[in-house]
Short mmCIF file of C-alpha atoms in Angstrom, two decimals:
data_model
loop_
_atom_site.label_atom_id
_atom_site.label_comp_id
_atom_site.label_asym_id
_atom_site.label_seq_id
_atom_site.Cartn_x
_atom_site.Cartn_y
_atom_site.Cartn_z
CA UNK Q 13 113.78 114.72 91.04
CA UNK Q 14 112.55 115.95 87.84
CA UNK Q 15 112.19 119.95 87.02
CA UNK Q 16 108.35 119.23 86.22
CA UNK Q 17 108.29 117.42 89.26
CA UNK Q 18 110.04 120.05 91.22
CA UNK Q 19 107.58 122.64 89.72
CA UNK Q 20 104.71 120.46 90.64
CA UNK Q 21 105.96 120.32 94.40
CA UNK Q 22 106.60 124.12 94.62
CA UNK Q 23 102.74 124.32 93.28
CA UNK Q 24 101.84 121.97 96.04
CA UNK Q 25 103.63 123.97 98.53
CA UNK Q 26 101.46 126.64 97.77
CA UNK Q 27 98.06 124.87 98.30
CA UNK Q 28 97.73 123.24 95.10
CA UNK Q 29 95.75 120.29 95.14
CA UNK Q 30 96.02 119.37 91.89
CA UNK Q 31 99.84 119.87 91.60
CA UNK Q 32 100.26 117.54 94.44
CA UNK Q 33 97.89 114.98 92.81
CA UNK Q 34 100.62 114.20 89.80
CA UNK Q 35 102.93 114.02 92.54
CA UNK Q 36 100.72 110.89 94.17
CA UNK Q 37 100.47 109.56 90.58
CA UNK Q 38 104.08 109.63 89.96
CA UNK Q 39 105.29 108.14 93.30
CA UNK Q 40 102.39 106.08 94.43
CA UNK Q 41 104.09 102.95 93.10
CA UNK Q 42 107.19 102.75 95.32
CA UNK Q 43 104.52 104.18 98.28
CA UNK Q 44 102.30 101.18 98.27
CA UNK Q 45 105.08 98.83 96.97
CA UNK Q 46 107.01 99.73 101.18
CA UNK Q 47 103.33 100.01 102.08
CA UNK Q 48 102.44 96.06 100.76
CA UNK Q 49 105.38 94.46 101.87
CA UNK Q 50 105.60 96.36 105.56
CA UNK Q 51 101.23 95.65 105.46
CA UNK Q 52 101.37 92.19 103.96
CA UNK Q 53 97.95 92.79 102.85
CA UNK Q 54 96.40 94.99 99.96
CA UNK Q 55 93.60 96.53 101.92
CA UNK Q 56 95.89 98.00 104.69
CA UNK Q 57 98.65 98.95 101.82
CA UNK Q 58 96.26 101.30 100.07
CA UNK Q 59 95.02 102.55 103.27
CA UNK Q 60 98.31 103.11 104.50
CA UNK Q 61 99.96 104.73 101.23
CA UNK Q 62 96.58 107.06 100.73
CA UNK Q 63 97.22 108.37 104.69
CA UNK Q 64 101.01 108.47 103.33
CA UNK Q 65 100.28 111.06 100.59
CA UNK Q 66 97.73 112.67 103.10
CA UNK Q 67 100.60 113.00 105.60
CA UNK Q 68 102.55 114.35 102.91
CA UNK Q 69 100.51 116.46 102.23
CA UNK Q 70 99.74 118.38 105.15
CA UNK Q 71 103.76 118.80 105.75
CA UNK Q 72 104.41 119.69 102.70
CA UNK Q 73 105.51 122.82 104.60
CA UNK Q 74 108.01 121.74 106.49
CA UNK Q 75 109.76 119.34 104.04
CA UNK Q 76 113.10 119.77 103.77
CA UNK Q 77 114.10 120.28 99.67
CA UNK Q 78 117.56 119.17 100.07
CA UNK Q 79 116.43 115.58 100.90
CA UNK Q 80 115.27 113.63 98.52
CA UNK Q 81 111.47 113.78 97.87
CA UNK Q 82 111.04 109.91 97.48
CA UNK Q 83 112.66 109.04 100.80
CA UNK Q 84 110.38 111.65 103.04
CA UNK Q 85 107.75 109.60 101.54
CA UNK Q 86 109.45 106.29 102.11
CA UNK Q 87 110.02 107.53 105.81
CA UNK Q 88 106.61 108.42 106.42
CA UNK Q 89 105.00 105.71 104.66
CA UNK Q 90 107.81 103.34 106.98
CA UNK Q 91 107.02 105.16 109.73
CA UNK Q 92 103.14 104.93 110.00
CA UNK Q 93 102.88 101.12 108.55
CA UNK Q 94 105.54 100.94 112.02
CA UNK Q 95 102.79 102.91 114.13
CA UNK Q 96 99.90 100.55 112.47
CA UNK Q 97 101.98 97.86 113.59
CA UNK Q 98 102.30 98.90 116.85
CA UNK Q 99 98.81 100.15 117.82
CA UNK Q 100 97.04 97.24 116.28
CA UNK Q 101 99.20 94.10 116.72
CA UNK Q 102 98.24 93.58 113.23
CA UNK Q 103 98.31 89.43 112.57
CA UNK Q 104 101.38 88.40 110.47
CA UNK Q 105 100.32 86.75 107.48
CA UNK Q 106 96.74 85.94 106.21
CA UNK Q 107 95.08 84.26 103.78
CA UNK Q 108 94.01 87.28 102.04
CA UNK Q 109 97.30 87.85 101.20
CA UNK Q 110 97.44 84.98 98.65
CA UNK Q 111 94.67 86.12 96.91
CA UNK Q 112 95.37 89.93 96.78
CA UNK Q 113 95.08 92.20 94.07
CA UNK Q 114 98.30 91.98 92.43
CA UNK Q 115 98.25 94.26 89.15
CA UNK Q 116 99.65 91.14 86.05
CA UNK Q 117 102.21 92.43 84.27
CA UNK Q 118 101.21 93.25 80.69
CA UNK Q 119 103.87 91.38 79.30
CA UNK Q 120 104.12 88.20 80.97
CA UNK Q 121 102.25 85.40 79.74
CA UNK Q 122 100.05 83.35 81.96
CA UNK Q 123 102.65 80.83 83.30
CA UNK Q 124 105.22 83.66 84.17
CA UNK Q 125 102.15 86.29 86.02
CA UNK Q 126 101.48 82.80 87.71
CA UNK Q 127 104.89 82.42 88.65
CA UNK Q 128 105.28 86.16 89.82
CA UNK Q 129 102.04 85.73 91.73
CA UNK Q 130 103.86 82.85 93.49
CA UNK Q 131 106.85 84.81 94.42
CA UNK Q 132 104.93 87.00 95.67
CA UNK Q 133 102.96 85.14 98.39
CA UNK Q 134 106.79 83.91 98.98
CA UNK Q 135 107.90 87.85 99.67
CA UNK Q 136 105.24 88.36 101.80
CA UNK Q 137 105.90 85.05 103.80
CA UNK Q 138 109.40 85.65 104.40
CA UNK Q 139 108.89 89.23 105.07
CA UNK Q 140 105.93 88.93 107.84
CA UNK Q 141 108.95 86.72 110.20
CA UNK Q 142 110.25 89.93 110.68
CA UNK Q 143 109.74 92.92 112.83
CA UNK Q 144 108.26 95.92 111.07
CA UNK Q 145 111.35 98.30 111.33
CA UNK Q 146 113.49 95.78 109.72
CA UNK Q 147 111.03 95.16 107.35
CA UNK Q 148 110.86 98.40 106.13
CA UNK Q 149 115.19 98.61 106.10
CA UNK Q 150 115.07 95.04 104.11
CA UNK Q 151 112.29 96.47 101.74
CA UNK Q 152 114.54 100.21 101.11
CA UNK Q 153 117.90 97.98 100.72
CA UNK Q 154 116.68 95.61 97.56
CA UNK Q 155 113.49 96.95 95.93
CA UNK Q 156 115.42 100.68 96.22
CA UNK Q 157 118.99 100.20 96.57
CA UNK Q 158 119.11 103.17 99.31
CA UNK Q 159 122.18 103.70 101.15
CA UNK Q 160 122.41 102.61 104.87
CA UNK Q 161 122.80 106.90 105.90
CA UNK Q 162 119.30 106.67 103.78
CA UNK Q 163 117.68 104.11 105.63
CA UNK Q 164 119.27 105.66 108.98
CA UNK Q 165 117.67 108.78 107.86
CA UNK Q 166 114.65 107.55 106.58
CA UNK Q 167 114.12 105.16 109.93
CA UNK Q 168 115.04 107.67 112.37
CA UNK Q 169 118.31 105.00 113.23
CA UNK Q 170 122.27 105.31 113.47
CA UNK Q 171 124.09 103.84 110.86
CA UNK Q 172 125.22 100.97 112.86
CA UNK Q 173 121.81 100.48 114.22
CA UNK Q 174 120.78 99.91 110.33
CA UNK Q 175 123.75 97.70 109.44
CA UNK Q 176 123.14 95.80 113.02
CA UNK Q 177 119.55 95.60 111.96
CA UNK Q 178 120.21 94.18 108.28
CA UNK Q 179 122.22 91.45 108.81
CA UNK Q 180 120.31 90.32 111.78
CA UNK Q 181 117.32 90.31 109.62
CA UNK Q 182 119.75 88.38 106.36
CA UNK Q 183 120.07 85.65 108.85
CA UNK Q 184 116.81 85.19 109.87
CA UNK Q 185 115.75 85.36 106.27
CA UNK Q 186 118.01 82.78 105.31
CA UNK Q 187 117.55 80.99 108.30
CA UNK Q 188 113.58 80.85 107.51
CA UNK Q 189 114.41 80.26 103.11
CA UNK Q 190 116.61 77.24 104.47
CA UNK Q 191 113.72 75.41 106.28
CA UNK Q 192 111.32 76.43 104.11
CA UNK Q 193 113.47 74.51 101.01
CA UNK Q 194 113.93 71.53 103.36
CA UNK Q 195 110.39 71.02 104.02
CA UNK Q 196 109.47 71.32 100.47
CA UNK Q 197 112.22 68.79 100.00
CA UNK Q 198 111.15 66.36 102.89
CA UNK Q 199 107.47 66.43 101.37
CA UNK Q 200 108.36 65.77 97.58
CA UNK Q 201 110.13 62.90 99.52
CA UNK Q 202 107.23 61.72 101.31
CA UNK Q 203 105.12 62.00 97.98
CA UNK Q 204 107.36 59.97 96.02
CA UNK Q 205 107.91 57.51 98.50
CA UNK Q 206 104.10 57.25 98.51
CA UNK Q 207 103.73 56.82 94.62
CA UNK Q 208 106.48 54.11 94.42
CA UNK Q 209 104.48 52.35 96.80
CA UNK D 15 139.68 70.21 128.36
CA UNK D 16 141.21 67.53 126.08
CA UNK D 17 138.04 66.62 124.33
CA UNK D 18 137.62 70.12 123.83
CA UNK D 19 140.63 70.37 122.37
CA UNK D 20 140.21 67.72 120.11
CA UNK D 21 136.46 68.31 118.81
CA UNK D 22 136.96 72.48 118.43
CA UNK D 23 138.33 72.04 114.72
CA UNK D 24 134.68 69.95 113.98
CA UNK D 25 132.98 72.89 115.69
CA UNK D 26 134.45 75.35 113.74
CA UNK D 27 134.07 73.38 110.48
CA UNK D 28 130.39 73.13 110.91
CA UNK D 29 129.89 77.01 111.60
CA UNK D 30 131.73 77.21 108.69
CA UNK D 31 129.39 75.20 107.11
CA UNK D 32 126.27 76.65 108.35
CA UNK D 33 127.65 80.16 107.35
CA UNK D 34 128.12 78.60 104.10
CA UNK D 35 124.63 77.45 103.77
CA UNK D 36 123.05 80.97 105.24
CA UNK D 37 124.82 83.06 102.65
CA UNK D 38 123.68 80.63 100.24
CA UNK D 39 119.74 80.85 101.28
CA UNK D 40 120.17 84.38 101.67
CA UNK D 41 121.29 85.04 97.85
CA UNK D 42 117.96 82.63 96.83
CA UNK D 43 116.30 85.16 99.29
CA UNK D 44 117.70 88.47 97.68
CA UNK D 45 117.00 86.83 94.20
CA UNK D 46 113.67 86.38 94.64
CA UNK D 47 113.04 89.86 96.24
CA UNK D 48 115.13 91.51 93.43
CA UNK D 49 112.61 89.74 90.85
CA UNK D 50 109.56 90.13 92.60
CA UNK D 51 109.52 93.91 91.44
CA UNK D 52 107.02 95.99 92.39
CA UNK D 53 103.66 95.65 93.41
CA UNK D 54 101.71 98.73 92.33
CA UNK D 55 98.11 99.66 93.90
CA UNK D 56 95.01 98.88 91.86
CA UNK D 57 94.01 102.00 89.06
CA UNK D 58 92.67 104.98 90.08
CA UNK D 59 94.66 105.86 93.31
CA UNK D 60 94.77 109.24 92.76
CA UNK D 61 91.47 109.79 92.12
CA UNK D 62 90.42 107.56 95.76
CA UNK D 63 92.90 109.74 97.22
CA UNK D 64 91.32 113.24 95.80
CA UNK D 65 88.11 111.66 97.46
CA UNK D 66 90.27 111.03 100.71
CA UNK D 67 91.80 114.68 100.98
CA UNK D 68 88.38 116.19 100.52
CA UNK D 69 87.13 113.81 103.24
CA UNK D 70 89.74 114.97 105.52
CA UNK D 71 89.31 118.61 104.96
CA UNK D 72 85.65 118.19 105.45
CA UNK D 73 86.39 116.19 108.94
CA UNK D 74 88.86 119.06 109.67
CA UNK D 75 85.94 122.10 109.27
CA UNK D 76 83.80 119.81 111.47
CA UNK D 77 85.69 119.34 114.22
CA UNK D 78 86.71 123.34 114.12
CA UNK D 79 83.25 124.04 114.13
CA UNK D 80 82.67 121.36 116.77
CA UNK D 81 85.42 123.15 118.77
CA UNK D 82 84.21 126.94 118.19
CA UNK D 83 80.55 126.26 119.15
CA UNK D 84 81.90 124.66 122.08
CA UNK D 85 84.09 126.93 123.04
CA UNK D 86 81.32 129.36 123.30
CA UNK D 87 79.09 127.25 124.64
CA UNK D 88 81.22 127.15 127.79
CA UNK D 89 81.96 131.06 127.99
CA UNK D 90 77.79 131.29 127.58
CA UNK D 91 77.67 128.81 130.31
CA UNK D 92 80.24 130.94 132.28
CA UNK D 93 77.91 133.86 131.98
CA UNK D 94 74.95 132.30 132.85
CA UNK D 95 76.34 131.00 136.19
CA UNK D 96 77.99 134.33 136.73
CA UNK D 97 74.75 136.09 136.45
CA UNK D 98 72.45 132.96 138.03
CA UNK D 99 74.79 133.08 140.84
CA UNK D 100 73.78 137.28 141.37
CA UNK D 101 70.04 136.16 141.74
CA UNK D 102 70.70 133.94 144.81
CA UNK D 103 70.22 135.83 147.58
CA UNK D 104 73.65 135.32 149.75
CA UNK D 105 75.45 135.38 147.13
CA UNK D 106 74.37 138.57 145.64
CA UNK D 107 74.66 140.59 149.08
CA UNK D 108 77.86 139.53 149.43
CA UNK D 109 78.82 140.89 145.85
CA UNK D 110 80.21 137.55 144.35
CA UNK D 111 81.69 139.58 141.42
CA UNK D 112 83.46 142.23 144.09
CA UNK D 113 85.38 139.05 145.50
CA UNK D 114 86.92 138.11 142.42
CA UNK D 115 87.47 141.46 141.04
CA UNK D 116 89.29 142.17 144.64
CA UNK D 117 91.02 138.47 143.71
CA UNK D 118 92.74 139.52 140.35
CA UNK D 119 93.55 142.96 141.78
CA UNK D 120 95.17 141.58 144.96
CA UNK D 121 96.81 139.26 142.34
CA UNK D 122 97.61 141.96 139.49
CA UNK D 123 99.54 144.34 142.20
CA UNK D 124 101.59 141.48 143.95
CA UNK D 125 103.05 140.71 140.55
CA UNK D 126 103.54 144.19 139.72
CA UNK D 127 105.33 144.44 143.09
CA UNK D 128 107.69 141.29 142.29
CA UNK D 129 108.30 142.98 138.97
CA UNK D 130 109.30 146.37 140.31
CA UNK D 131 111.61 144.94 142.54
CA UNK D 132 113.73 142.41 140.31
CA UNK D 133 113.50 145.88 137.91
CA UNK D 134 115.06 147.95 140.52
CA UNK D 135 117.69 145.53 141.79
CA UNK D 136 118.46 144.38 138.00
CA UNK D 137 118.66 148.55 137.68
CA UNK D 138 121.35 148.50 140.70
CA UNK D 139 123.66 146.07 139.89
CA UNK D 140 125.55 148.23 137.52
CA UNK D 141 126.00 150.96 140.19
CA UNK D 142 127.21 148.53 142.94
CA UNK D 143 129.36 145.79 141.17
CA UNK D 144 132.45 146.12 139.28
CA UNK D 145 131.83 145.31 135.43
CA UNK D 146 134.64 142.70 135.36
CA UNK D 147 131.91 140.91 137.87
CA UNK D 148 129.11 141.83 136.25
CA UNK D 149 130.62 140.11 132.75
CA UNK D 150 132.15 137.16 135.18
CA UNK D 151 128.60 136.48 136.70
CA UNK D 152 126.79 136.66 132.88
CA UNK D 153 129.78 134.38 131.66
CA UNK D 154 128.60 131.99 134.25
CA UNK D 155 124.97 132.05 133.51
CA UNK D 156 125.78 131.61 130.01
CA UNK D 157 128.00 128.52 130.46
CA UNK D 158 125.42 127.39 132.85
CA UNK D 159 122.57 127.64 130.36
CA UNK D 160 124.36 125.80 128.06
CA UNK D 161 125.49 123.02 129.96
CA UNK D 162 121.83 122.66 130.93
CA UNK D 163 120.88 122.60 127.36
CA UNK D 164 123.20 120.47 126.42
CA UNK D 165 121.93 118.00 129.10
CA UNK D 166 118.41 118.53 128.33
CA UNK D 167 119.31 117.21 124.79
CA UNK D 168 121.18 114.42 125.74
CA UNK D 169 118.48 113.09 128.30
CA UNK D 170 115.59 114.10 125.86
CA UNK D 171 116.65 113.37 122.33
CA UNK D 172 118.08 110.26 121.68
CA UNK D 173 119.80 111.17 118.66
CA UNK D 174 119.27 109.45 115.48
CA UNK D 175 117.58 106.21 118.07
CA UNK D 176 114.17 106.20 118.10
CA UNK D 177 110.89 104.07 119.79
CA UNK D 178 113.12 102.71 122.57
CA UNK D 179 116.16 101.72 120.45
CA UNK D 180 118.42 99.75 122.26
CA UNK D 181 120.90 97.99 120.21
CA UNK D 182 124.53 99.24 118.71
#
């Protein structure tokens, strides 16, 4: 954490609004980033990332300084898009996923933000076959490189429970890339076979 | 058992193989999620979230208030039935208000009776037992307590396992 940072939280601790607010500015990218992938939808990401930083917000008293700031708010982001899960039985994918608000990259020309855009839909397919804690350990592993104790931490899990959970959810993600590639392959078949005829 | 024999090296070369293929998919898979990067939230999230807080606070002050005025709209109510009930005439030759009065006296002096006598006996223990008993018998309670903690914890808190976690 940075010492402005640090400065801004010990402002926020003592009821400053404002202090907080750079704090939501500088973090709200990896917030909604767990929020998005655990949501699969933009409308219930920035719902769930603004209750996040609300959370936050309100125990702000009782966080603990020698963890690190960005994993409470991983873990309570996690925790509440588990909770949303839970309570509402939210649908896996939808269609409004393909067409969500995904901010284009400055620098990437129009085939390339297409070809992001793509990958994207392709994250969020792949990551709504999974179940919503293991989403959220998946998400922490490779967008944030955190370390299993952090995701135990972070996920209220043991250590093995996390590992466990991981490669049980590698497999299924493979299992699900492997027949997504043959399918793609079976109908490039089929449409070839159809224009030679 | 023979044929078993005989096809077990083909099984094993095709988990092999589908192990192979698995960690195969699942590098495409962590490819594509390392270069998918980030998806950040449309501009002006803090500002929608200033709104949000303010919202909140606002709902907060509400339902105090909600909660204060009823509050005291039940102790009014309270009243009003206490002193309602004096105008009916059985009620108010009887002395409703002596009954419970006599109720939390009757109640007040039986605990101050249980009270005085756990004071008195804690007061002669000292005089009547040895104080290698008296340490013995606290020793005791103390291990007990803490056994019973200890339990509490284990049966209560599932450490570091949470919302029903059942593998390892």
């Amino acid at each position: 954490m940075q010492p402005a940072e640090q400065a801004w939280l010990q402002q926020a601790q003592q009821g400053d609004d404002l202090a907080f607010s750079y704090l939501v500015e500088a973090y709200q990218r990896p917030v909604y980033n767990l929020c998005y992938r655990m949501m699969g939808n933009a409308n219930d990401a920035e719902d769930a990332a603004q209750e996040t930083f609300i959370r936050a917000y309100k125990a702000l008293e009782r966080y603990d300084p020698s963890r690190k700031f960005s994993t409470w708010l991983l873990s309570i982001a996690s925790n509440y898009c588990i909770d949303q899960h839970r309570r509402r039985k939210l649908p896996t994918f939808s269609v409004d996923a393909l067409d969500s608000p995904i901010i284009p990259d400055e620098g990437l020309s129009v085939e390339a933000q297409m070809l992001q855009d793509e990958r994207q839909v392709q994250v969020t397919a792949l990551l709504e076959t999974l179940p919503p804690k293991d989403k959220a350990a998946i998400v922490m592993r490779y967008w944030y490189d955190y370390s299993y104790e952090e995701i135990a931490e972070s996920l209220s899990l043991t250590v093995s429970a996390v590992k466990s959970r991981l490669h049980r959810a590698r497999k299924d993600l493979a299992g699900v890339w492997s027949e997504q590639q043959e399918n793609a392959l079976s109908m490039e078949r089929q449409n070839y076979e159809r224009s030679s005829v | 058992m023979n044929d078993h024999q005989s096809n077990r090296p083909k099984i094993d070369r095709d988990v092999h193989f589908e192990d192979i293929m698995l960690a195969d998919a699942w590098r495409d898979v962590e490819h594509t999620f390392r270069s998918a990067g980030e998806v950040a939230p449309l501009p002006g999230f803090t500002a929608r979230w200033m709104q949000r807080l303010e919202l909140e606070r606002q709902r907060v002050e509400k339902r105090q208030a909600a909660a204060l005025i009823l509050t005291n709209l039940i102790i009014a109510l309270g009243f009003l039935v206490l002193i309602g009930l004096q105008f009916v005439p059985a009620v108010s030759s009887g002395g409703l208000l002596s009954l419970w009065v006599e109720l939390l006296s009757r109640i007040v002096v039986t605990v101050q009776t249980i009270v005085g006598v756990i004071g008195a006996f804690v007061r002669t223990i000292p005089a009547v037992l040895p104080t290698s008993w008296l340490v013995s018998a606290v020793t005791i309670m103390l291990v007990v307590i803490g056994l019973w903690v200890f339990m509490a914890r284990r049966i209560l808190v599932k450490q570091g396992v949470s919302h029903g976690e059942t593998e390892n």
